[in-house]
Amino acid sequence: MARAARAIGEPLRHRRLDPPSDPNGIDFFTDWNDGVNDVVAVLRAEAGRNAHDKDLSDLIGELSTRSNEFRVRWAAHNVKLHRTGTKRVRHPIVGEVTVDMEVFELPADPGQTLVIYAPEPASPSDDALALLASWTTNPQRIATDEARNTH
């Protein structure tokens, strides 16, 4: 669990759990309040499962001293095994994107999970993500890959 605490902790240390002062930041997360509640509840579940993990305890202590929002949510004692759900974000170009989320346990790697995010097929979110994905397509790489596959 120590590795997981470090992996989770570093981004959380740099990510505010208080409402961002930049109005565009809070607009990106359409369910900001629910999202933060989920993060803290999942963290509490992990803390219960790994009560003697020093890195995790240190992370919780640091977040408690740096964020009033975290302290309030932590004090609520909510625990959540976040396995399925819906996530919504507001992208500055394509607008609101909604994806379903599902978490899968990896039996070969105890304690590890795989999180899958997928839009509803043929939905506006599916179209928006396809548009964004097309912007990352490199025509040169596609031509090279096609040339390799024909020989």
XYZ file of C-alpha atoms in Angstrom:
151
model
C 0.000 0.000 0.000
C 2.950 2.338 0.539
C 3.545 2.528 -3.219
C -0.114 3.308 -3.784
C -0.043 6.036 -1.152
C 2.946 7.609 -2.872
C 1.286 7.287 -6.282
C -1.951 8.789 -5.003
C -0.276 11.199 -2.636
C 1.902 13.070 -5.069
C -0.983 14.188 -7.319
C -3.193 14.901 -4.300
C -0.479 16.977 -2.688
C -0.433 19.182 -5.766
C -4.168 19.180 -6.347
C -6.385 21.398 -4.302
C -9.325 19.875 -2.519
C -10.669 23.356 -1.832
C -12.709 24.998 -4.595
C -10.197 26.393 -7.079
C -9.751 30.152 -7.094
C -9.683 30.002 -10.902
C -13.339 29.942 -11.994
C -12.368 27.869 -15.042
C -10.995 25.147 -12.751
C -14.248 24.554 -10.943
C -16.150 24.751 -14.246
C -14.110 21.861 -15.673
C -15.415 19.481 -13.010
C -19.185 19.647 -13.340
C -19.599 17.486 -10.219
C -16.680 18.973 -8.262
C -18.302 18.608 -4.846
C -19.360 14.994 -5.447
C -15.957 14.168 -6.916
C -14.082 15.464 -3.887
C -16.487 13.628 -1.577
C -15.741 10.415 -3.488
C -11.961 10.917 -3.343
C -12.012 11.460 0.418
C -14.403 8.531 1.015
C -12.213 6.195 -1.057
C -9.130 7.438 0.790
C -10.878 6.721 4.106
C -11.676 3.180 2.903
C -8.003 2.653 2.029
C -6.930 4.039 5.404
C -9.208 1.526 7.118
C -7.864 -1.315 5.015
C -4.237 -0.253 5.592
C -4.295 1.252 9.073
C -0.529 0.874 9.644
C 0.623 2.383 6.336
C 2.855 5.299 7.317
C 2.885 6.904 3.857
C -0.897 6.873 3.728
C -1.125 8.288 7.265
C 1.367 11.011 6.338
C -0.671 11.902 3.247
C -3.876 12.160 5.272
C -2.112 14.294 7.880
C -0.715 16.610 5.231
C -4.063 16.995 3.479
C -5.724 17.652 6.837
C -3.359 20.509 7.600
C -3.526 22.036 4.122
C -7.212 21.827 3.225
C -10.243 22.831 5.229
C -12.437 21.054 2.657
C -10.506 17.837 3.255
C -10.742 18.194 7.051
C -14.520 18.666 6.932
C -15.014 15.708 4.602
C -12.597 13.493 6.549
C -14.451 14.269 9.782
C -17.699 13.033 8.179
C -16.252 9.469 8.290
C -17.799 8.521 4.936
C -16.347 5.338 3.451
C -16.899 4.331 -0.147
C -15.770 1.497 -2.335
C -16.029 3.417 -5.577
C -16.547 0.675 -8.179
C -18.979 2.154 -10.708
C -20.299 5.564 -11.504
C -20.627 8.401 -13.938
C -18.092 11.187 -14.357
C -18.779 14.512 -16.025
C -16.309 17.160 -17.109
C -16.718 20.306 -19.134
C -14.050 20.512 -21.819
C -13.314 24.058 -23.043
C -13.729 23.087 -26.698
C -16.148 20.151 -26.944
C -18.302 20.997 -23.930
C -19.678 18.551 -21.387
C -18.403 14.991 -21.622
C -20.049 12.189 -19.656
C -18.414 8.795 -19.208
C -19.341 5.695 -17.267
C -16.666 4.402 -14.931
C -16.040 0.876 -13.717
C -13.258 -0.450 -11.499
C -11.913 -3.982 -11.923
C -9.806 -5.853 -9.381
C -6.642 -7.411 -10.807
C -6.390 -10.839 -9.143
C -2.807 -11.353 -10.313
C -1.793 -8.074 -8.618
C -3.501 -7.867 -5.213
C -4.381 -4.311 -4.272
C -4.184 -3.106 -7.877
C -7.211 -2.061 -9.905
C -7.957 -1.109 -13.479
C -10.319 1.825 -14.032
C -12.198 1.984 -17.336
C -13.921 5.160 -18.524
C -16.230 4.894 -21.535
C -18.907 7.110 -23.061
C -22.304 5.788 -24.060
C -21.925 4.576 -27.689
C -23.218 7.016 -30.329
C -23.753 9.703 -27.688
C -22.653 13.344 -27.888
C -19.867 12.435 -25.425
C -18.714 9.604 -27.704
C -18.593 12.061 -30.616
C -16.742 14.653 -28.519
C -14.098 12.147 -27.418
C -13.691 10.883 -30.986
C -13.091 14.463 -32.108
C -10.489 15.015 -29.397
C -8.820 11.681 -30.211
C -8.618 12.638 -33.893
C -6.535 15.662 -32.965
C -3.845 13.402 -31.531
C -3.655 11.266 -34.636
C -0.361 11.668 -36.425
C -0.856 11.208 -40.224
C 2.883 10.498 -40.679
C 2.741 7.662 -38.129
C -0.381 6.200 -39.760
C 1.307 6.184 -43.177
C 4.404 4.516 -41.697
C 2.305 1.892 -39.897
C 0.300 1.174 -43.064
C 3.505 0.789 -45.082
C 4.856 -1.704 -42.540
C 1.651 -3.733 -42.645
C 1.717 -4.097 -46.444
C 5.181 -5.667 -46.571
